[in-house]
Amino acid sequence: TQLLEQSPQFLSIQEGENLTVYCNSSSVFSSLQWYRQEPGEGPVLLVTVVTGGEVKKLKRLTFQFGDARKDSSLHITAAQPGDTGLYLCAGAALSINSNSGYALNFGKGTSLLVTP
Amino acid sequence: EPEVTQTPSHQVTQMGQEVILRCVPISNHLYFYWYRQILGQKVEFLVSFYNNEISEKSEIFDDQFSVERPDGSNFTLKIRSTKLEDSAMYFCASKAGPYNEQFFGPGTRLTVL
């Protein structure tokens, strides 16, 4: 099982601040997804990164995949209270089996609280 | 927008009873998954299903668990004899495309008493 370490575990900031959360592993992933999860609900996909060094932007969210495809970061600019939630990264391991289901390994998440 | 749906949203059962959790994946998807999340813990993979058979399973997915796609639209997870430690949120997911974008359902909260 490829372990994904997310940091920080908890983050509490004021509205308008910038923040970066990290997702690190010693394993190489074929792709990495970021999800957001609200209490009692399922993870909601934010973005998928596939290519080493790739950067994707989703409004005020910027996602980066490490060159070696072992780590990723999520940067939020000018955080708003609506950004509050649990941010999960999940990686699909490399597989030589073309019919592999590519099960996702999840990190424990970063719980973000943005106060007005 | 297409979405994964799950029923029931909450299931309460007695230890030792059988439960069936149901999912309707996104209609044109080919890969289907079950994950679980024990309260306060991370999301854990249980099983993936492709071409009418299990393609991968984790150590959690023992002989008490089984999956089925009975009619081309539903995807079910059966737990034959529930244990207290099976209490968790169970999420169904389906694969959207070649880069493994999995879309998750809202979950079924299973409580075993």
CSV table of C-alpha atoms in Angstrom, one decimal:
chain,number,residue,atom,x,y,z
A,1,THR,CA,0.0,0.0,0.0
A,2,GLN,CA,1.4,3.4,-1.0
A,3,LEU,CA,1.1,5.8,1.9
A,4,LEU,CA,0.2,9.4,1.4
A,5,GLU,CA,1.0,11.9,4.1
A,6,GLN,CA,-0.9,15.1,4.2
A,7,SER,CA,0.2,18.2,6.0
A,8,PRO,CA,-0.8,20.1,7.9
A,9,GLN,CA,-3.5,17.9,9.5
A,10,PHE,CA,-5.5,21.0,10.7
A,11,LEU,CA,-5.4,24.6,9.5
A,12,SER,CA,-7.3,27.5,10.8
A,13,ILE,CA,-6.9,30.9,9.0
A,14,GLN,CA,-8.7,34.2,8.5
A,15,GLU,CA,-10.6,35.1,5.4
A,16,GLY,CA,-8.4,36.6,2.7
A,17,GLU,CA,-5.2,34.7,3.7
A,18,ASN,CA,-3.3,32.4,1.4
A,19,LEU,CA,-2.5,28.8,2.3
A,20,THR,CA,-0.8,25.7,0.9
A,21,VAL,CA,-1.4,22.1,1.9
A,22,TYR,CA,0.8,19.2,1.0
A,23,CYS,CA,0.5,15.6,0.0
A,24,ASN,CA,3.7,13.5,0.0
A,25,SER,CA,4.7,9.9,-0.6
A,26,SER,CA,7.7,7.8,-1.3
A,27,SER,CA,5.8,6.1,-4.1
A,28,VAL,CA,5.3,7.1,-7.7
A,29,PHE,CA,1.7,7.5,-8.8
A,30,SER,CA,0.2,7.3,-12.2
A,31,SER,CA,-2.2,10.1,-11.3
A,32,LEU,CA,-3.2,12.0,-8.2
A,33,GLN,CA,-6.6,13.4,-7.4
A,34,TRP,CA,-7.7,16.0,-4.9
A,35,TYR,CA,-11.1,15.7,-3.3
A,36,ARG,CA,-13.0,17.8,-0.9
A,37,GLN,CA,-15.3,16.1,1.7
A,38,GLU,CA,-18.0,17.6,3.9
A,39,PRO,CA,-19.0,15.8,7.1
A,40,GLY,CA,-21.2,12.8,6.4
A,41,GLU,CA,-20.9,13.1,2.6
A,42,GLY,CA,-18.8,11.5,-0.1
A,43,PRO,CA,-15.6,13.0,-1.5
A,44,VAL,CA,-16.1,15.4,-4.3
A,45,LEU,CA,-13.5,15.5,-7.1
A,46,LEU,CA,-11.7,18.8,-7.5
A,47,VAL,CA,-8.9,17.9,-9.9
A,48,THR,CA,-6.7,15.2,-11.4
A,49,VAL,CA,-3.1,15.6,-12.1
A,50,VAL,CA,-1.2,13.1,-14.3
A,51,THR,CA,2.0,14.6,-15.7
A,52,GLY,CA,5.0,15.3,-13.5
A,53,GLY,CA,5.3,19.1,-13.0
A,54,GLU,CA,1.8,19.7,-14.1
A,55,VAL,CA,0.0,22.7,-12.7
A,56,LYS,CA,-3.8,23.1,-12.8
A,57,LYS,CA,-5.9,26.0,-11.7
A,58,LEU,CA,-9.5,25.9,-10.5
A,59,LYS,CA,-10.5,29.5,-9.8
A,60,ARG,CA,-8.5,30.4,-6.6
A,61,LEU,CA,-7.1,26.9,-6.2
A,62,THR,CA,-3.8,25.9,-7.8
A,63,PHE,CA,-2.7,22.3,-7.8
A,64,GLN,CA,0.8,21.1,-8.6
A,65,PHE,CA,2.1,17.6,-9.2
A,66,GLY,CA,5.7,17.0,-8.3
A,67,ASP,CA,8.2,16.3,-11.1
A,68,ALA,CA,8.7,12.8,-9.8
A,69,ARG,CA,5.0,12.2,-9.4
A,70,LYS,CA,5.4,11.4,-5.7
A,71,ASP,CA,4.0,14.6,-4.2
A,72,SER,CA,1.5,17.3,-4.8
A,73,SER,CA,0.4,20.6,-3.3
A,74,LEU,CA,-2.8,22.6,-3.2
A,75,HIS,CA,-2.6,26.4,-2.9
A,76,ILE,CA,-5.6,28.5,-2.1
A,77,THR,CA,-5.4,32.3,-2.7
A,78,ALA,CA,-7.6,34.6,-0.7
A,79,ALA,CA,-9.4,31.9,1.2
A,80,GLN,CA,-13.1,32.3,1.9
A,81,PRO,CA,-15.3,30.7,4.5
A,82,GLY,CA,-16.8,28.6,1.7
A,83,ASP,CA,-13.5,26.9,1.3
A,84,THR,CA,-13.9,25.3,4.8
A,85,GLY,CA,-13.8,21.5,4.5
A,86,LEU,CA,-11.6,18.4,4.5
A,87,TYR,CA,-9.2,18.3,1.6
A,88,LEU,CA,-8.1,14.8,0.6
A,89,CYS,CA,-5.4,13.7,-1.8
A,90,ALA,CA,-5.6,10.2,-3.4
A,91,GLY,CA,-3.2,8.5,-5.6
A,92,ALA,CA,-3.5,5.7,-8.1
A,93,ALA,CA,-0.5,3.4,-8.1
A,94,LEU,CA,1.4,2.5,-11.2
A,95,SER,CA,0.3,-0.9,-12.6
A,96,ILE,CA,1.5,-3.0,-15.5
A,97,ASN,CA,-1.9,-4.7,-15.7
A,98,SER,CA,-4.0,-2.8,-18.2
A,99,ASN,CA,-7.2,-4.1,-16.6
A,100,SER,CA,-6.1,-3.0,-13.1
A,101,GLY,CA,-8.8,-1.2,-11.2
A,102,TYR,CA,-6.3,1.4,-10.1
A,103,ALA,CA,-7.5,1.5,-6.6
A,104,LEU,CA,-7.1,4.9,-4.9
A,105,ASN,CA,-4.9,5.3,-1.8
A,106,PHE,CA,-6.1,8.2,0.3
A,107,GLY,CA,-4.3,10.5,2.7
A,108,LYS,CA,-5.9,11.3,6.0
A,109,GLY,CA,-6.7,14.8,4.8
A,110,THR,CA,-6.2,18.4,5.8
A,111,SER,CA,-9.1,19.9,7.7
A,112,LEU,CA,-9.4,23.6,6.8
A,113,LEU,CA,-11.3,26.2,8.7
A,114,VAL,CA,-11.6,29.7,7.2
A,115,THR,CA,-13.2,32.3,9.6
A,116,PRO,CA,-14.7,35.6,8.5
B,1,GLU,CA,-24.8,16.3,-14.4
B,2,PRO,CA,-24.5,12.5,-14.0
B,3,GLU,CA,-23.8,11.3,-10.5
B,4,VAL,CA,-23.3,8.2,-8.5
B,5,THR,CA,-26.3,7.4,-6.2
B,6,GLN,CA,-26.4,5.1,-3.2
B,7,THR,CA,-29.2,3.6,-1.1
B,8,PRO,CA,-30.0,3.5,1.7
B,9,SER,CA,-28.4,6.6,3.1
B,10,HIS,CA,-28.4,5.0,6.6
B,11,GLN,CA,-28.7,1.3,7.5
B,12,VAL,CA,-28.9,0.1,11.1
B,13,THR,CA,-28.5,-3.7,11.6
B,14,GLN,CA,-27.9,-6.2,14.3
B,15,MET,CA,-24.6,-8.0,14.6
B,16,GLY,CA,-24.6,-11.2,12.6
B,17,GLN,CA,-27.2,-10.0,10.1
B,18,GLU,CA,-26.7,-9.7,6.4
B,19,VAL,CA,-26.8,-6.3,4.7
B,20,ILE,CA,-26.8,-5.2,1.1
B,21,LEU,CA,-25.7,-1.8,0.1
B,22,ARG,CA,-26.8,-0.5,-3.3
B,23,CYS,CA,-25.2,1.8,-5.8
B,24,VAL,CA,-26.0,3.1,-9.2
B,25,PRO,CA,-22.8,4.2,-10.9
B,26,ILE,CA,-22.6,6.8,-13.7
B,27,SER,CA,-24.1,5.1,-16.7
B,28,ASN,CA,-21.2,5.0,-19.2
B,29,HIS,CA,-18.5,4.1,-16.6
B,30,LEU,CA,-16.7,0.7,-16.8
B,31,TYR,CA,-14.9,0.4,-13.4
B,32,PHE,CA,-16.7,0.3,-10.1
B,33,TYR,CA,-15.4,0.6,-6.6
B,34,TRP,CA,-16.4,0.2,-3.0
B,35,TYR,CA,-14.5,2.1,-0.2
B,36,ARG,CA,-15.2,2.5,3.4
B,37,GLN,CA,-14.4,5.2,6.0
B,38,ILE,CA,-14.6,4.4,9.7
B,39,LEU,CA,-15.5,7.5,11.7
B,40,GLY,CA,-12.4,9.8,12.0
B,41,GLN,CA,-10.2,7.7,9.8
B,42,LYS,CA,-9.2,7.8,6.2
B,43,VAL,CA,-11.0,6.4,3.2
B,44,GLU,CA,-10.0,2.8,2.6
B,45,PHE,CA,-10.2,0.8,-0.6
B,46,LEU,CA,-12.3,-2.4,-0.5
B,47,VAL,CA,-12.8,-3.7,-4.0
B,48,SER,CA,-12.8,-2.8,-7.7
B,49,PHE,CA,-14.9,-4.4,-10.3
B,50,TYR,CA,-14.5,-4.5,-14.1
B,51,ASN,CA,-15.9,-6.5,-16.9
B,52,ASN,CA,-18.2,-8.4,-14.5
B,53,GLU,CA,-15.5,-9.6,-12.2
B,54,ILE,CA,-13.4,-8.4,-9.3
B,55,SER,CA,-10.1,-6.8,-10.5
B,56,GLU,CA,-8.6,-5.9,-7.2
B,57,LYS,CA,-9.5,-6.3,-3.5
B,58,SER,CA,-7.9,-5.2,-0.3
B,59,GLU,CA,-7.2,-7.3,2.9
B,60,ILE,CA,-10.4,-5.8,4.4
B,61,PHE,CA,-12.5,-7.5,1.7
B,62,ASP,CA,-12.6,-11.0,3.2
B,63,ASP,CA,-15.0,-13.9,2.6
B,64,GLN,CA,-17.8,-12.0,4.4
B,65,PHE,CA,-17.9,-9.4,1.6
B,66,SER,CA,-19.2,-9.9,-1.9
B,67,VAL,CA,-20.1,-7.6,-4.8
B,68,GLU,CA,-22.4,-8.0,-7.7
B,69,ARG,CA,-23.7,-6.1,-10.7
B,70,PRO,CA,-27.0,-7.9,-11.1
B,71,ASP,CA,-28.7,-6.0,-13.9
B,72,GLY,CA,-26.2,-3.7,-15.8
B,73,SER,CA,-27.0,-0.6,-13.7
B,74,ASN,CA,-26.9,-1.5,-10.0
B,75,PHE,CA,-23.7,-2.4,-8.2
B,76,THR,CA,-24.1,-4.0,-4.8
B,77,LEU,CA,-22.0,-4.7,-1.8
B,78,LYS,CA,-23.1,-7.6,0.5
B,79,ILE,CA,-21.8,-8.2,4.0
B,80,ARG,CA,-22.9,-11.7,5.0
B,81,SER,CA,-22.6,-11.6,8.8
B,82,THR,CA,-22.0,-8.1,10.1
B,83,LYS,CA,-19.6,-7.3,12.9
B,84,LEU,CA,-19.5,-4.3,15.2
B,85,GLU,CA,-16.3,-3.2,13.4
B,86,ASP,CA,-18.1,-3.0,10.0
B,87,SER,CA,-19.8,0.2,11.2
B,88,ALA,CA,-18.6,2.8,8.8
B,89,MET,CA,-19.5,5.0,5.8
B,90,TYR,CA,-19.4,2.9,2.7
B,91,PHE,CA,-18.8,4.8,-0.6
B,92,CYS,CA,-19.4,3.6,-4.1
B,93,ALA,CA,-17.4,5.1,-6.9
B,94,SER,CA,-17.1,4.7,-10.6
B,95,LYS,CA,-14.3,5.5,-13.0
B,96,ALA,CA,-14.9,8.3,-15.4
B,97,GLY,CA,-12.0,8.0,-17.9
B,98,PRO,CA,-8.5,6.9,-18.7
B,99,TYR,CA,-6.8,9.0,-16.0
B,100,ASN,CA,-8.6,7.3,-13.2
B,101,GLU,CA,-11.0,10.0,-12.2
B,102,GLN,CA,-13.2,8.3,-9.7
B,103,PHE,CA,-16.5,9.9,-8.8
B,104,PHE,CA,-18.0,9.0,-5.5
B,105,GLY,CA,-21.5,8.6,-4.3
B,106,PRO,CA,-22.9,10.2,-1.1
B,107,GLY,CA,-22.3,7.1,1.0
B,108,THR,CA,-24.3,4.7,3.1
B,109,ARG,CA,-23.8,5.0,6.8
B,110,LEU,CA,-23.8,1.5,8.3
B,111,THR,CA,-24.4,1.1,12.0
B,112,VAL,CA,-24.0,-2.4,13.5
B,113,LEU,CA,-25.4,-2.8,17.0
